[in-house]
Short mmCIF file of C-alpha atoms and ligand atoms in Angstrom, two decimals:
data_model
loop_
_atom_site.label_atom_id
_atom_site.label_comp_id
_atom_site.label_asym_id
_atom_site.label_seq_id
_atom_site.Cartn_x
_atom_site.Cartn_y
_atom_site.Cartn_z
CA ASN A 1357 13.96 23.72 -23.39
CA VAL A 1358 16.44 20.97 -24.12
CA ASP A 1359 16.23 18.54 -26.98
CA ARG A 1360 18.45 16.06 -28.74
CA GLN A 1361 20.04 18.89 -30.73
CA THR A 1362 20.94 21.08 -27.73
CA LEU A 1363 24.61 22.08 -27.86
CA VAL A 1364 27.13 22.99 -25.19
CA GLU A 1365 30.36 24.84 -25.65
CA SER A 1366 33.75 24.06 -24.15
CA PHE A 1367 36.24 26.64 -22.86
CA SER A 1368 37.88 26.79 -26.23
CA GLY A 1369 34.60 27.39 -28.03
CA GLU A 1370 34.19 23.90 -29.43
CA LYS A 1371 30.58 22.74 -29.62
CA PHE A 1372 29.18 19.35 -28.62
CA TYR A 1373 25.79 17.71 -28.34
CA LEU A 1374 24.75 18.07 -24.68
CA ILE A 1375 23.22 14.59 -24.63
CA GLU A 1376 26.53 13.06 -25.71
CA VAL A 1377 28.43 15.01 -23.06
CA ILE A 1378 26.05 13.61 -20.44
CA ALA A 1379 26.46 10.13 -21.93
CA PHE A 1380 30.24 10.36 -21.62
CA ILE A 1381 29.96 11.45 -17.99
CA LEU A 1382 27.57 8.58 -17.18
CA GLN A 1383 29.87 6.14 -18.97
CA TYR A 1384 32.88 7.40 -17.02
CA LEU A 1385 31.07 6.94 -13.69
CA LYS A 1386 29.80 3.54 -14.73
CA ASP A 1387 33.30 2.40 -15.73
CA LEU A 1388 34.66 3.51 -12.34
CA LEU A 1389 32.01 1.49 -10.57
CA ILE A 1390 32.38 -1.62 -12.71
CA ASP A 1391 36.15 -1.42 -12.37
CA HIS A 1392 35.69 -1.41 -8.62
CA HIS A 1393 33.44 -4.45 -8.69
CA CYS A 1394 35.02 -6.60 -11.39
CA ARG A 1395 38.02 -7.85 -9.47
CA GLY A 1396 36.25 -9.42 -6.52
CA ALA A 1397 35.26 -13.02 -5.92
CA THR A 1398 31.91 -12.44 -7.58
CA PRO A 1399 32.66 -9.98 -10.39
CA LEU A 1400 29.73 -7.80 -11.45
CA LYS A 1401 28.83 -6.64 -14.95
CA THR A 1402 26.90 -3.59 -16.13
CA THR A 1403 23.74 -5.62 -16.68
CA ASP A 1404 23.85 -7.00 -13.13
CA PHE A 1405 22.79 -3.62 -11.81
CA ASP A 1406 19.54 -1.80 -11.49
CA TRP A 1407 20.47 1.77 -12.30
CA VAL A 1408 18.97 4.84 -10.71
CA ILE A 1409 19.74 8.30 -11.97
CA THR A 1410 18.61 11.17 -9.79
CA VAL A 1411 17.24 14.35 -11.34
CA PRO A 1412 15.97 17.59 -9.79
CA ALA A 1413 12.20 17.42 -9.33
CA ILE A 1414 11.81 20.76 -11.12
CA TRP A 1415 13.08 19.25 -14.36
CA ASP A 1416 10.35 18.77 -16.92
CA ALA A 1417 9.63 15.63 -18.89
CA ARG A 1418 12.13 16.59 -21.59
CA GLY A 1419 15.04 16.84 -19.18
CA LYS A 1420 14.17 13.45 -17.73
CA ARG A 1421 13.89 11.92 -21.16
CA MET A 1422 17.30 13.34 -22.09
CA MET A 1423 18.86 11.64 -19.05
CA ARG A 1424 17.29 8.33 -20.02
CA GLU A 1425 18.53 8.55 -23.59
CA ALA A 1426 22.00 9.57 -22.43
CA ALA A 1427 22.01 6.44 -20.23
CA TYR A 1428 21.15 4.31 -23.27
CA MET A 1429 24.00 5.91 -25.19
CA ALA A 1430 26.40 5.36 -22.29
CA GLY A 1431 25.66 1.64 -22.36
CA LEU A 1432 24.30 1.55 -18.83
CA LEU A 1433 21.78 -1.09 -19.81
CA THR A 1434 23.70 -3.33 -22.19
CA GLU A 1435 27.12 -4.95 -22.21
CA SER A 1436 27.96 -3.95 -25.74
CA LYS A 1437 26.82 -0.43 -26.55
CA ARG A 1438 28.99 2.46 -25.55
CA ILE A 1439 29.69 5.92 -26.79
CA SER A 1440 33.22 6.31 -28.10
CA GLU A 1441 33.28 9.61 -29.92
CA PHE A 1442 31.35 12.84 -30.32
CA THR A 1443 29.14 13.12 -33.38
CA PRO A 1444 30.21 16.09 -35.49
CA ILE A 1445 27.60 18.87 -35.30
CA SER A 1446 25.31 18.89 -38.31
CA SER A 1447 21.79 19.85 -39.20
CA SER A 1448 20.49 16.28 -39.28
CA PRO A 1449 19.07 15.21 -35.93
CA LEU A 1450 20.83 12.66 -33.74
CA PRO A 1451 19.16 9.24 -34.03
CA VAL A 1452 16.90 8.05 -31.22
CA PRO A 1453 18.89 5.48 -29.21
CA ASP A 1454 17.53 1.92 -28.91
CA GLU A 1455 15.36 1.25 -25.87
CA VAL A 1456 17.09 -1.87 -24.54
CA ASN A 1457 16.23 -3.06 -21.01
CA PRO A 1458 14.39 0.17 -20.18
CA ASP A 1459 13.14 -1.33 -16.90
CA LYS A 1460 16.67 -1.64 -15.58
CA LEU A 1461 16.86 2.13 -15.33
CA SER A 1462 14.70 4.39 -13.22
CA LEU A 1463 14.83 8.07 -12.54
CA ALA A 1464 14.45 9.20 -8.96
CA LEU A 1465 13.45 12.72 -8.05
CA GLU A 1466 16.17 14.22 -5.90
CA PRO A 1467 14.10 15.90 -3.18
CA GLU A 1468 12.01 12.74 -2.84
CA ALA A 1469 15.13 10.67 -2.42
CA ALA A 1470 16.49 13.19 0.09
CA ALA A 1471 13.15 13.10 1.91
CA LEU A 1472 13.07 9.33 2.09
CA TYR A 1473 16.59 9.26 3.46
CA SER A 1474 15.97 12.04 5.99
CA GLN A 1475 12.72 10.60 7.25
CA GLU A 1476 14.04 7.04 7.60
CA THR A 1477 17.32 7.94 9.26
CA VAL A 1478 15.73 10.45 11.62
CA ALA A 1479 13.00 7.92 12.48
CA GLU A 1480 15.75 5.42 13.36
CA GLN A 1481 17.53 7.96 15.53
CA ILE A 1482 14.31 8.72 17.38
CA LYS A 1483 13.53 5.03 17.84
CA GLY A 1484 17.04 4.36 19.11
CA GLN A 1485 16.90 7.03 21.80
CA PRO A 1486 13.35 8.29 22.24
CA SER A 1487 14.03 10.17 25.47
CA ALA A 1488 16.93 12.13 23.95
CA ALA A 1489 15.09 12.99 20.70
CA ALA A 1490 14.33 16.63 19.91
CA ILE A 1491 11.08 15.67 18.18
CA SER A 1492 8.71 12.74 18.01
CA HIS A 1493 8.30 10.83 14.75
CA PRO A 1494 7.06 13.40 12.22
CA THR A 1495 4.36 12.37 9.79
CA GLU A 1496 4.43 15.66 7.89
CA TYR A 1497 7.64 17.31 6.83
CA LEU A 1498 9.20 19.57 4.28
CA VAL A 1499 12.58 18.82 2.72
CA ILE A 1500 14.95 21.45 1.41
CA ASP A 1501 17.66 19.88 -0.74
CA ALA A 1502 20.34 22.50 -1.27
CA GLY A 1503 23.03 21.25 -3.63
CA GLY A 1504 25.57 22.81 -5.92
CA GLY A 1505 23.25 23.96 -8.67
CA THR A 1506 19.71 23.94 -7.34
CA ILE A 1507 17.45 24.21 -4.34
CA ASP A 1508 14.62 21.67 -4.47
CA ILE A 1509 11.76 21.66 -2.02
CA THR A 1510 9.16 19.03 -1.44
CA ALA A 1511 6.52 18.45 1.24
CA HIS A 1512 5.39 14.99 2.27
CA VAL A 1513 2.69 13.48 4.38
CA GLU A 1514 3.07 9.95 5.73
CA VAL A 1515 -0.15 7.95 5.66
CA ASP A 1516 -0.05 4.36 6.96
CA GLY A 1517 3.68 4.19 6.29
CA ALA A 1518 3.32 5.38 2.69
CA ILE A 1519 4.18 8.81 1.34
CA VAL A 1520 1.96 11.33 -0.39
CA VAL A 1521 3.85 14.17 -2.06
CA GLN A 1522 2.00 17.35 -1.20
CA ASN A 1523 3.35 19.91 -3.64
CA VAL A 1524 4.25 20.51 -7.24
CA PRO A 1525 8.06 20.71 -7.20
CA ILE A 1526 9.35 24.08 -6.02
CA GLY A 1527 12.89 25.25 -6.49
CA ASN A 1528 15.39 27.77 -7.76
CA ALA A 1529 19.01 27.98 -8.81
CA TRP A 1530 20.53 29.36 -5.58
CA GLY A 1531 22.82 26.38 -5.00
CA GLY A 1532 26.28 26.41 -3.45
CA THR A 1533 28.13 27.24 -6.68
CA GLN A 1534 26.41 30.64 -6.64
CA VAL A 1535 28.72 31.52 -3.73
CA ASN A 1536 31.64 30.89 -6.10
CA GLU A 1537 29.95 33.08 -8.70
CA GLU A 1538 29.51 35.88 -6.15
CA PHE A 1539 33.21 35.57 -5.36
CA SER A 1540 34.01 35.78 -9.06
CA LYS A 1541 31.98 39.02 -9.30
CA LEU A 1542 33.76 40.48 -6.27
CA LEU A 1543 37.15 39.62 -7.73
CA GLN A 1544 36.23 41.25 -11.06
CA LYS A 1545 35.36 44.36 -9.13
CA ILE A 1546 38.58 44.36 -7.10
CA VAL A 1547 40.79 44.01 -10.17
CA ASN A 1548 38.48 46.27 -12.18
CA ASP A 1549 38.17 43.82 -15.08
CA PRO A 1550 34.51 43.06 -15.89
CA GLY A 1551 34.14 39.46 -17.09
CA PHE A 1552 37.94 39.11 -16.68
CA GLU A 1553 38.00 40.12 -20.30
CA LYS A 1554 41.37 41.86 -20.23
CA PHE A 1555 42.97 38.88 -18.51
CA ILE A 1556 41.44 36.36 -20.92
CA ALA A 1557 42.60 38.41 -23.89
CA SER A 1558 46.13 38.75 -22.47
CA GLY A 1559 47.26 35.25 -23.31
CA GLU A 1560 46.19 31.85 -24.50
CA TYR A 1561 42.41 31.75 -24.17
CA THR A 1562 42.01 28.18 -22.89
CA LYS A 1563 44.89 28.48 -20.44
CA ASN A 1564 43.59 31.70 -18.94
CA GLN A 1565 40.07 30.31 -18.64
CA ALA A 1566 41.56 27.33 -16.81
CA THR A 1567 43.37 29.71 -14.45
CA LEU A 1568 40.11 31.51 -13.65
CA ASN A 1569 38.42 28.19 -13.08
CA LYS A 1570 41.18 27.17 -10.72
CA ILE A 1571 40.78 30.38 -8.71
CA VAL A 1572 37.01 30.26 -8.46
CA TYR A 1573 36.37 26.51 -8.32
CA ASN A 1574 39.51 25.12 -6.62
CA GLU A 1575 41.22 27.71 -4.47
CA PHE A 1576 38.11 29.58 -3.41
CA GLU A 1577 36.09 26.35 -3.15
CA LYS A 1578 38.41 24.94 -0.46
CA GLN A 1579 38.09 28.13 1.55
CA LYS A 1580 34.35 28.28 1.11
CA VAL A 1581 33.92 24.75 2.48
CA LEU A 1582 36.08 25.54 5.54
CA PHE A 1583 34.11 28.72 6.17
CA GLY A 1584 30.84 26.81 5.73
CA GLN A 1585 31.94 24.22 8.27
CA GLY A 1586 32.67 27.01 10.74
CA LYS A 1587 36.38 26.15 10.72
CA MET A 1588 37.54 29.54 9.46
CA GLU A 1589 36.54 33.10 10.17
CA GLU A 1590 37.85 34.58 6.92
CA ILE A 1591 38.62 33.54 3.38
CA ALA A 1592 42.20 33.39 2.08
CA VAL A 1593 42.48 32.62 -1.62
CA GLU A 1594 45.91 31.87 -3.02
CA LEU A 1595 46.09 33.22 -6.56
CA PRO A 1596 47.95 31.32 -9.31
CA ILE A 1597 51.17 32.91 -10.49
CA ASN A 1598 50.04 33.99 -13.97
CA SER A 1599 47.02 35.82 -12.57
CA VAL A 1600 49.18 37.50 -9.93
CA LYS A 1601 51.58 38.70 -12.60
CA PHE A 1602 48.78 40.19 -14.66
CA TYR A 1603 46.80 41.74 -11.80
CA GLU A 1604 49.65 42.74 -9.44
CA GLU A 1605 48.94 46.47 -9.59
CA ALA A 1606 45.20 46.20 -9.98
CA LEU A 1607 45.01 44.03 -6.85
CA ALA A 1608 47.04 46.44 -4.77
CA GLU A 1609 44.88 49.34 -5.94
CA GLY A 1610 41.58 47.44 -5.69
CA VAL A 1611 41.91 46.32 -2.08
CA LYS A 1612 42.62 49.91 -1.05
CA LYS A 1613 39.22 50.94 -2.37
CA MET A 1614 37.26 48.15 -0.73
CA SER A 1615 37.04 47.61 3.00
CA GLY A 1616 37.22 44.09 4.36
CA VAL A 1617 39.59 42.78 1.67
CA GLU A 1618 43.38 42.62 1.70
CA TYR A 1619 46.11 41.36 -0.55
CA GLU A 1620 49.48 40.07 0.58
CA ASP A 1621 51.96 37.43 -0.69
CA ASP A 1622 49.85 36.34 -3.67
CA THR A 1623 46.87 35.77 -1.37
CA LEU A 1624 43.57 37.59 -1.31
CA TYR A 1625 41.99 37.86 2.14
CA ILE A 1626 38.27 38.50 2.58
CA ASN A 1627 37.05 39.15 6.11
CA LYS A 1628 34.04 37.57 7.76
CA SER A 1629 31.69 40.47 7.25
CA VAL A 1630 32.32 40.72 3.49
CA THR A 1631 32.18 36.92 3.14
CA GLU A 1632 28.83 36.88 4.88
CA SER A 1633 27.23 39.86 3.17
CA LYS A 1634 28.67 39.69 -0.35
CA LEU A 1635 29.44 36.01 -0.93
CA PHE A 1636 27.06 33.87 1.12
CA GLY A 1637 24.41 36.56 1.68
CA PRO A 1638 22.57 36.57 -1.66
CA VAL A 1639 22.65 32.76 -1.85
CA ILE A 1640 21.30 32.25 1.68
CA GLN A 1641 18.59 34.77 0.86
CA GLY A 1642 17.74 32.74 -2.28
CA ILE A 1643 17.27 29.60 -0.18
CA ILE A 1644 15.20 31.46 2.42
CA ASP A 1645 12.97 33.11 -0.22
CA CYS A 1646 12.33 29.78 -1.87
CA THR A 1647 11.51 28.08 1.43
CA LEU A 1648 9.18 30.82 2.61
CA SER A 1649 7.30 30.80 -0.67
CA ALA A 1650 7.00 27.01 -0.35
CA ILE A 1651 5.55 27.46 3.15
CA ASP A 1652 2.98 29.85 1.66
CA LYS A 1653 2.06 27.48 -1.14
CA ILE A 1654 1.63 24.35 0.96
CA ASP A 1655 -1.62 23.90 2.86
CA ASN A 1656 -1.11 23.19 6.57
CA CYS A 1657 2.60 23.80 6.71
CA PRO A 1658 4.33 21.01 8.66
CA ASN A 1659 6.51 21.79 11.69
CA THR A 1660 9.45 19.60 10.69
CA PHE A 1661 11.94 20.82 8.08
CA TYR A 1662 14.83 18.72 6.83
CA LEU A 1663 17.80 20.57 5.42
CA ALA A 1664 19.77 18.19 3.17
CA GLY A 1665 22.31 18.28 0.32
CA ALA A 1666 25.97 19.10 0.91
CA PHE A 1667 25.28 22.84 0.86
CA GLY A 1668 22.13 22.62 2.98
CA GLY A 1669 23.88 20.41 5.50
CA CYS A 1670 26.79 22.77 6.08
CA LYS A 1671 26.88 24.44 9.47
CA TYR A 1672 26.79 28.01 8.24
CA VAL A 1673 23.77 27.53 5.98
CA HIS A 1674 21.84 25.82 8.78
CA GLU A 1675 22.74 28.62 11.19
CA LYS A 1676 21.31 31.25 8.83
CA VAL A 1677 18.36 29.43 7.31
CA SER A 1678 16.98 27.84 10.47
CA PRO A 1679 16.08 31.06 12.38
CA ALA A 1680 14.52 32.58 9.26
CA ILE A 1681 12.23 29.58 8.85
CA LYS A 1682 11.35 29.60 12.54
CA ARG A 1683 10.48 33.30 12.51
CA TYR A 1684 8.30 32.93 9.44
CA TYR A 1685 6.61 29.82 10.80
CA GLN A 1686 5.59 31.70 13.95
CA SER A 1687 4.52 34.77 12.01
CA LYS A 1688 1.96 32.54 10.30
CA GLY A 1689 0.13 32.22 13.60
CA HIS A 1690 1.45 28.83 14.70
CA THR A 1691 1.66 28.52 18.47
CA ASP A 1692 4.19 25.68 18.43
CA THR A 1693 7.79 25.98 17.27
CA CYS A 1694 9.16 24.19 14.25
CA SER A 1695 12.38 22.16 13.94
CA VAL A 1696 14.94 22.52 11.18
CA LEU A 1697 16.94 19.29 11.20
CA VAL A 1698 19.99 18.13 9.27
CA PRO A 1699 20.00 14.34 8.70
CA PRO A 1700 23.11 12.27 9.62
CA THR A 1701 25.04 12.53 6.31
CA PRO A 1702 23.32 15.35 4.42
CA HIS A 1703 25.70 15.19 1.44
CA LEU A 1704 24.70 11.57 0.80
CA ALA A 1705 20.98 12.07 1.36
CA VAL A 1706 20.06 11.99 -2.32
CA ALA A 1707 22.26 9.06 -3.32
CA THR A 1708 21.35 6.91 -0.32
CA GLY A 1709 17.70 7.89 -0.60
CA ALA A 1710 17.66 6.96 -4.29
CA VAL A 1711 18.76 3.43 -3.40
CA MET A 1712 16.09 3.24 -0.68
CA TRP A 1713 13.54 4.37 -3.25
CA ARG A 1714 14.61 1.83 -5.88
CA LYS A 1715 14.21 -0.95 -3.36
CA ASN A 1716 10.77 0.22 -2.39
CA PRO A 1717 9.22 2.53 -5.02
CA GLU A 1718 5.73 1.61 -3.78
CA LYS A 1719 6.45 3.76 -0.75
CA PHE A 1720 5.22 6.75 -2.78
CA LYS A 1721 1.45 6.60 -3.00
CA ALA A 1722 0.77 9.83 -4.85
CA ARG A 1723 2.36 12.93 -6.29
CA ARG A 1724 1.18 16.26 -7.67
CA VAL A 1725 1.56 16.58 -11.44
CA ASP A 1726 3.95 19.30 -12.54
CA ALA A 1727 2.03 20.49 -15.63
CA THR A 1728 -1.31 20.05 -17.35
CA TYR A 1729 -1.42 17.06 -19.72
CA GLY A 1730 -3.95 16.15 -22.36
CA ILE A 1731 -4.73 15.37 -25.98
CA GLY A 1732 -6.43 17.27 -28.78
CA SER A 1733 -9.93 16.23 -29.72
CA ALA A 1734 -13.06 17.33 -31.55
CA THR A 1735 -16.70 17.25 -30.52
CA THR A 1736 -20.12 18.42 -31.65
CA PHE A 1737 -20.12 22.21 -31.85
CA ASP A 1738 -22.04 23.88 -29.04
CA PRO A 1739 -22.40 27.65 -29.62
CA LYS A 1740 -22.87 28.23 -25.87
CA LYS A 1741 -19.61 26.51 -24.99
CA HIS A 1742 -17.38 26.73 -28.04
CA ASP A 1743 -15.46 29.37 -29.89
CA GLU A 1744 -16.44 30.08 -33.54
CA ALA A 1745 -12.76 30.11 -34.48
CA HIS A 1746 -12.56 26.33 -34.01
CA LYS A 1747 -15.81 25.43 -35.79
CA TYR A 1748 -15.77 23.21 -38.91
CA TYR A 1749 -18.32 21.17 -40.84
CA SER A 1750 -17.80 17.40 -40.78
CA GLU A 1751 -19.10 15.37 -43.74
CA ASP A 1752 -18.77 12.15 -41.73
CA HIS A 1753 -20.81 13.41 -38.81
CA LYS A 1754 -23.10 15.58 -40.98
CA LYS A 1755 -22.88 18.47 -38.56
CA ASP A 1756 -20.77 21.30 -37.19
CA ARG A 1757 -17.92 20.22 -34.97
CA CYS A 1758 -15.49 22.03 -32.71
CA ASN A 1759 -11.86 21.20 -33.29
CA HIS A 1760 -8.64 21.67 -31.21
CA ILE A 1761 -10.29 20.98 -27.87
CA PHE A 1762 -7.72 20.30 -25.16
CA ARG A 1763 -9.01 17.18 -23.48
CA ILE A 1764 -7.23 17.24 -20.15
CA PHE A 1765 -6.08 14.13 -18.32
CA LEU A 1766 -4.74 15.90 -15.29
CA GLU A 1767 -4.37 19.55 -14.48
CA LYS A 1768 -1.19 20.92 -12.94
CA GLY A 1769 -1.21 20.47 -9.16
CA GLU A 1770 -3.73 17.61 -9.14
CA LEU A 1771 -2.87 14.52 -7.16
CA ALA A 1772 -1.87 11.49 -9.26
CA LYS A 1773 -2.29 8.34 -7.20
CA ALA A 1774 0.12 5.44 -7.69
CA ASP A 1775 -2.61 2.86 -8.27
CA GLU A 1776 -4.65 5.07 -10.57
CA VAL A 1777 -4.47 5.76 -14.29
CA VAL A 1778 -6.48 8.25 -16.32
CA THR A 1779 -8.34 6.99 -19.38
CA THR A 1780 -10.29 8.80 -22.04
CA THR A 1781 -11.98 7.50 -25.18
CA LEU A 1782 -11.69 8.81 -28.73
CA THR A 1783 -12.92 7.73 -32.14
CA PRO A 1784 -11.20 8.37 -35.49
CA SER A 1785 -12.05 11.79 -36.90
CA ARG A 1786 -13.14 10.39 -40.28
CA GLU A 1787 -14.61 7.11 -41.67
CA ASP A 1788 -11.67 6.51 -43.97
CA LYS A 1789 -8.99 6.74 -41.26
CA THR A 1790 -7.04 3.53 -40.69
CA ILE A 1791 -4.24 4.98 -38.67
CA MET A 1792 -4.46 7.44 -35.80
CA TYR A 1793 -1.76 9.78 -34.61
CA ILE A 1794 -2.62 10.80 -31.08
CA ARG A 1795 -0.47 13.58 -29.79
CA ILE A 1796 0.06 14.18 -26.12
CA TYR A 1797 0.37 17.79 -25.09
CA SER A 1798 1.42 19.62 -21.99
CA THR A 1799 1.34 23.19 -20.74
CA PRO A 1800 2.44 24.83 -17.51
CA GLN A 1801 -0.75 26.89 -17.61
CA LEU A 1802 -4.09 26.22 -16.00
CA GLY A 1803 -7.48 26.58 -17.62
CA ILE A 1804 -6.44 26.04 -21.25
CA GLN A 1805 -9.49 25.12 -23.36
CA TYR A 1806 -7.97 24.73 -26.83
CA ILE A 1807 -4.63 23.46 -28.05
CA LYS A 1808 -4.49 26.25 -30.68
CA ASP A 1809 -5.23 29.95 -30.67
CA GLU A 1810 -7.62 31.69 -33.11
CA ASN A 1811 -4.87 31.80 -35.74
CA LYS A 1812 -4.46 28.03 -35.51
CA LYS A 1813 -1.10 28.40 -33.82
CA LEU A 1814 -0.28 25.63 -31.36
CA ILE A 1815 -0.18 27.01 -27.79
CA VAL A 1816 0.67 23.80 -25.94
CA THR A 1817 3.78 21.64 -26.26
CA ILE A 1818 3.80 18.25 -27.96
CA ILE A 1819 5.45 15.78 -25.62
CA GLY A 1820 4.65 12.50 -27.27
CA GLU A 1821 2.68 10.70 -29.93
CA LEU A 1822 0.81 7.41 -30.02
CA VAL A 1823 0.56 5.86 -33.45
CA LEU A 1824 -2.20 3.26 -33.64
CA ASP A 1825 -3.56 1.20 -36.54
CA VAL A 1826 -7.36 1.45 -36.62
CA PRO A 1827 -8.47 -0.78 -39.52
CA ASN A 1828 -12.19 -1.11 -40.22
CA PRO A 1829 -12.77 -4.32 -42.25
CA ASP A 1830 -16.41 -4.68 -41.10
CA ASN A 1831 -17.38 -1.12 -41.96
CA LEU A 1832 -18.40 -0.22 -38.44
CA PRO A 1833 -19.79 3.26 -37.82
CA LEU A 1834 -17.39 5.77 -36.26
CA ARG A 1835 -18.95 5.64 -32.81
CA GLN A 1836 -18.16 1.92 -32.50
CA ARG A 1837 -14.51 2.38 -33.39
CA LYS A 1838 -13.43 3.40 -29.92
CA VAL A 1839 -9.86 3.95 -28.83
CA ASP A 1840 -8.96 4.15 -25.13
CA ILE A 1841 -6.08 6.39 -24.27
CA THR A 1842 -4.56 5.79 -20.88
CA MET A 1843 -1.97 7.86 -19.11
CA ASP A 1844 -0.14 7.02 -15.95
CA PHE A 1845 1.32 10.03 -14.17
CA SER A 1846 2.09 8.48 -10.86
CA GLY A 1847 5.67 7.43 -11.54
CA THR A 1848 8.63 9.69 -12.04
CA GLU A 1849 8.22 9.43 -15.83
CA ILE A 1850 4.98 9.67 -17.76
CA GLN A 1851 3.65 6.62 -19.59
CA ALA A 1852 0.93 6.54 -22.21
CA LYS A 1853 -0.85 3.84 -24.15
CA ALA A 1854 -3.72 3.49 -26.60
CA ARG A 1855 -6.02 0.50 -27.21
CA TYR A 1856 -8.33 -0.04 -30.20
CA HIS A 1857 -11.59 -1.77 -29.19
CA VAL A 1858 -12.15 -3.37 -32.60
CA THR A 1859 -8.87 -5.29 -32.77
CA GLY A 1860 -7.91 -5.20 -29.10
CA LYS A 1861 -4.52 -4.04 -30.23
CA GLU A 1862 -2.52 -1.84 -27.89
CA VAL A 1863 0.39 0.54 -28.43
CA LYS A 1864 2.53 2.24 -25.84
CA THR A 1865 4.31 5.46 -26.38
CA VAL A 1866 7.91 5.80 -26.28
CA CYS A 1867 7.00 9.18 -24.79
CA ASP A 1868 9.59 10.90 -26.87
CA PHE A 1869 9.83 14.34 -25.43
CA LEU A 1870 12.93 15.30 -27.36
CA SER A 1871 12.02 15.04 -31.03
CA THR A 1872 9.30 17.65 -30.90
N1 LIG B 2683 31.06 23.01 4.22
C1 LIG B 2683 30.55 23.58 3.15
N2 LIG B 2683 30.37 24.92 3.09
C2 LIG B 2683 29.86 25.52 2.02
N3 LIG B 2683 29.49 24.89 0.91
C3 LIG B 2683 29.64 23.56 0.89
C4 LIG B 2683 30.18 22.83 1.98
N4 LIG B 2683 30.22 21.52 1.66
C5 LIG B 2683 29.74 21.43 0.40
N5 LIG B 2683 29.40 22.65 -0.07
C6 LIG B 2683 28.84 22.99 -1.38
O1 LIG B 2683 27.75 22.15 -1.66
C7 LIG B 2683 27.62 22.02 -3.07
C8 LIG B 2683 27.44 20.58 -3.44
O2 LIG B 2683 26.27 20.07 -2.86
P1 LIG B 2683 25.65 18.67 -3.34
O3 LIG B 2683 26.71 17.65 -3.37
O4 LIG B 2683 24.46 18.42 -2.50
O5 LIG B 2683 25.25 19.12 -4.81
P2 LIG B 2683 24.78 18.28 -6.07
O6 LIG B 2683 23.81 17.26 -5.61
O7 LIG B 2683 25.96 17.84 -6.82
O8 LIG B 2683 24.05 19.42 -6.93
P3 LIG B 2683 22.49 19.59 -7.32
O9 LIG B 2683 21.71 18.99 -6.21
O10 LIG B 2683 22.31 21.06 -7.41
O11 LIG B 2683 22.35 18.91 -8.61
C9 LIG B 2683 28.88 22.62 -3.70
O12 LIG B 2683 28.58 23.89 -4.22
C10 LIG B 2683 29.82 22.71 -2.50
O13 LIG B 2683 30.71 23.79 -2.64
MG1 LIG B 2684 21.80 17.28 -5.27
#
């Protein structure tokens, strides 16, 4: 549950605001790009670009909002603003950044971008050489985007050239870096040093952490990629000198106790069988489990699967995942076989797809909402329908009312169409109200009737607030003081607005998911 105050810690234990760390990273990438484009015949500035940031589809609204705010801080949308230093940690919240040129930034969902890329490039391949194609143009497909940190799965149906997203995002954290983490665990076992604690304590903390990072994320990484490409049958990790010095004896002892590993000339060798079972095994299983559960959850499972992302596109992962999908597909009673295809450049699927999406966002006609969204409201108390705990007497209405009702716009899993918005109408709760605070709530649960429990404790999450002036100069009765609340769920970010019938005035939310 991230918010503006979420902190991250560096190696050396220093703390920073996560949002500022992201802002610095975005700024760094932006500067690289601008630097590349500023020396040509037609130099380009920051504001010449439409920016697209890709996020995993399983991120909730808060995560997306954090990315957007980090982009504002990084000066992606203005020429002037840029982050130059970290704010010292304190108890006062970070200020909300200015929303300048918000339309110049959009957030693309990674599996959707990967899907768009896969479908369009594969369609082109088929069109180019129809007789040589393994499949005919698929109109239903499932995309598995396996990256470094996450596995994201989405299922699409193509209708008249447009795309309908079939599922609520499905995913888990069995990305490629988990292979590195499995290697780290194996190494801890070999040298008999859980958490590498003895090594870390043996010298300068930061330096030793950097050494471990080098082993796991540089030396092992290179070997992992070669193994994944099918270019090597075993793993040979060269260990940095200071780790060798410290672990010399432990390494010699450790490899004796474990079959399939050897140590010679500062290099740790791991044979194919151990690499497969201990390092790649659990991660491949994570991808397979996630995919099979997606197949179960999606009605009418398609027979085309795209495997994208740099991890998903590697030869070894395809070799292991493909037969597992095929077996499961057939076990579900399908008489045909399914195809598990890797698109032309799987590692660029998300980035290229995000650009395709930005050029043609209308391509997506509908998506499933990832949570239940609604507002709180009150209505006449009905003893057959309502819970006594929420009953109160209203002087203005001269009767019993039921409070805390969760008035739902869309329930998790429902289809939100691109050309459709959901509107509901409220009136102020009392005659004397001239300003309304309309909170927008969400919950991952289904079937929630009230926003609070019997003890008046909030059981849904506040994700935004509309503040609307509702003056009443002509002393109209409550029922004529209508306010329409409209929510649009079809895009990648949720938008809300409220309109007061009496004045015609409208407010939009800065759906501020992070302050609450
Ligand atoms: N040939 C290969 N064999 C094994 N792993 C590979 C290979 N090539 C790339 N990887 C792994 O793929 C991962 C990176 O994939 P990708 O670039 O798709 O991730 P990402 O988009 O940065 O992460 P995420 O999608 O989780 O946010 C890394 O863990 C990398 O080690
Ligand atoms: Mg990715």
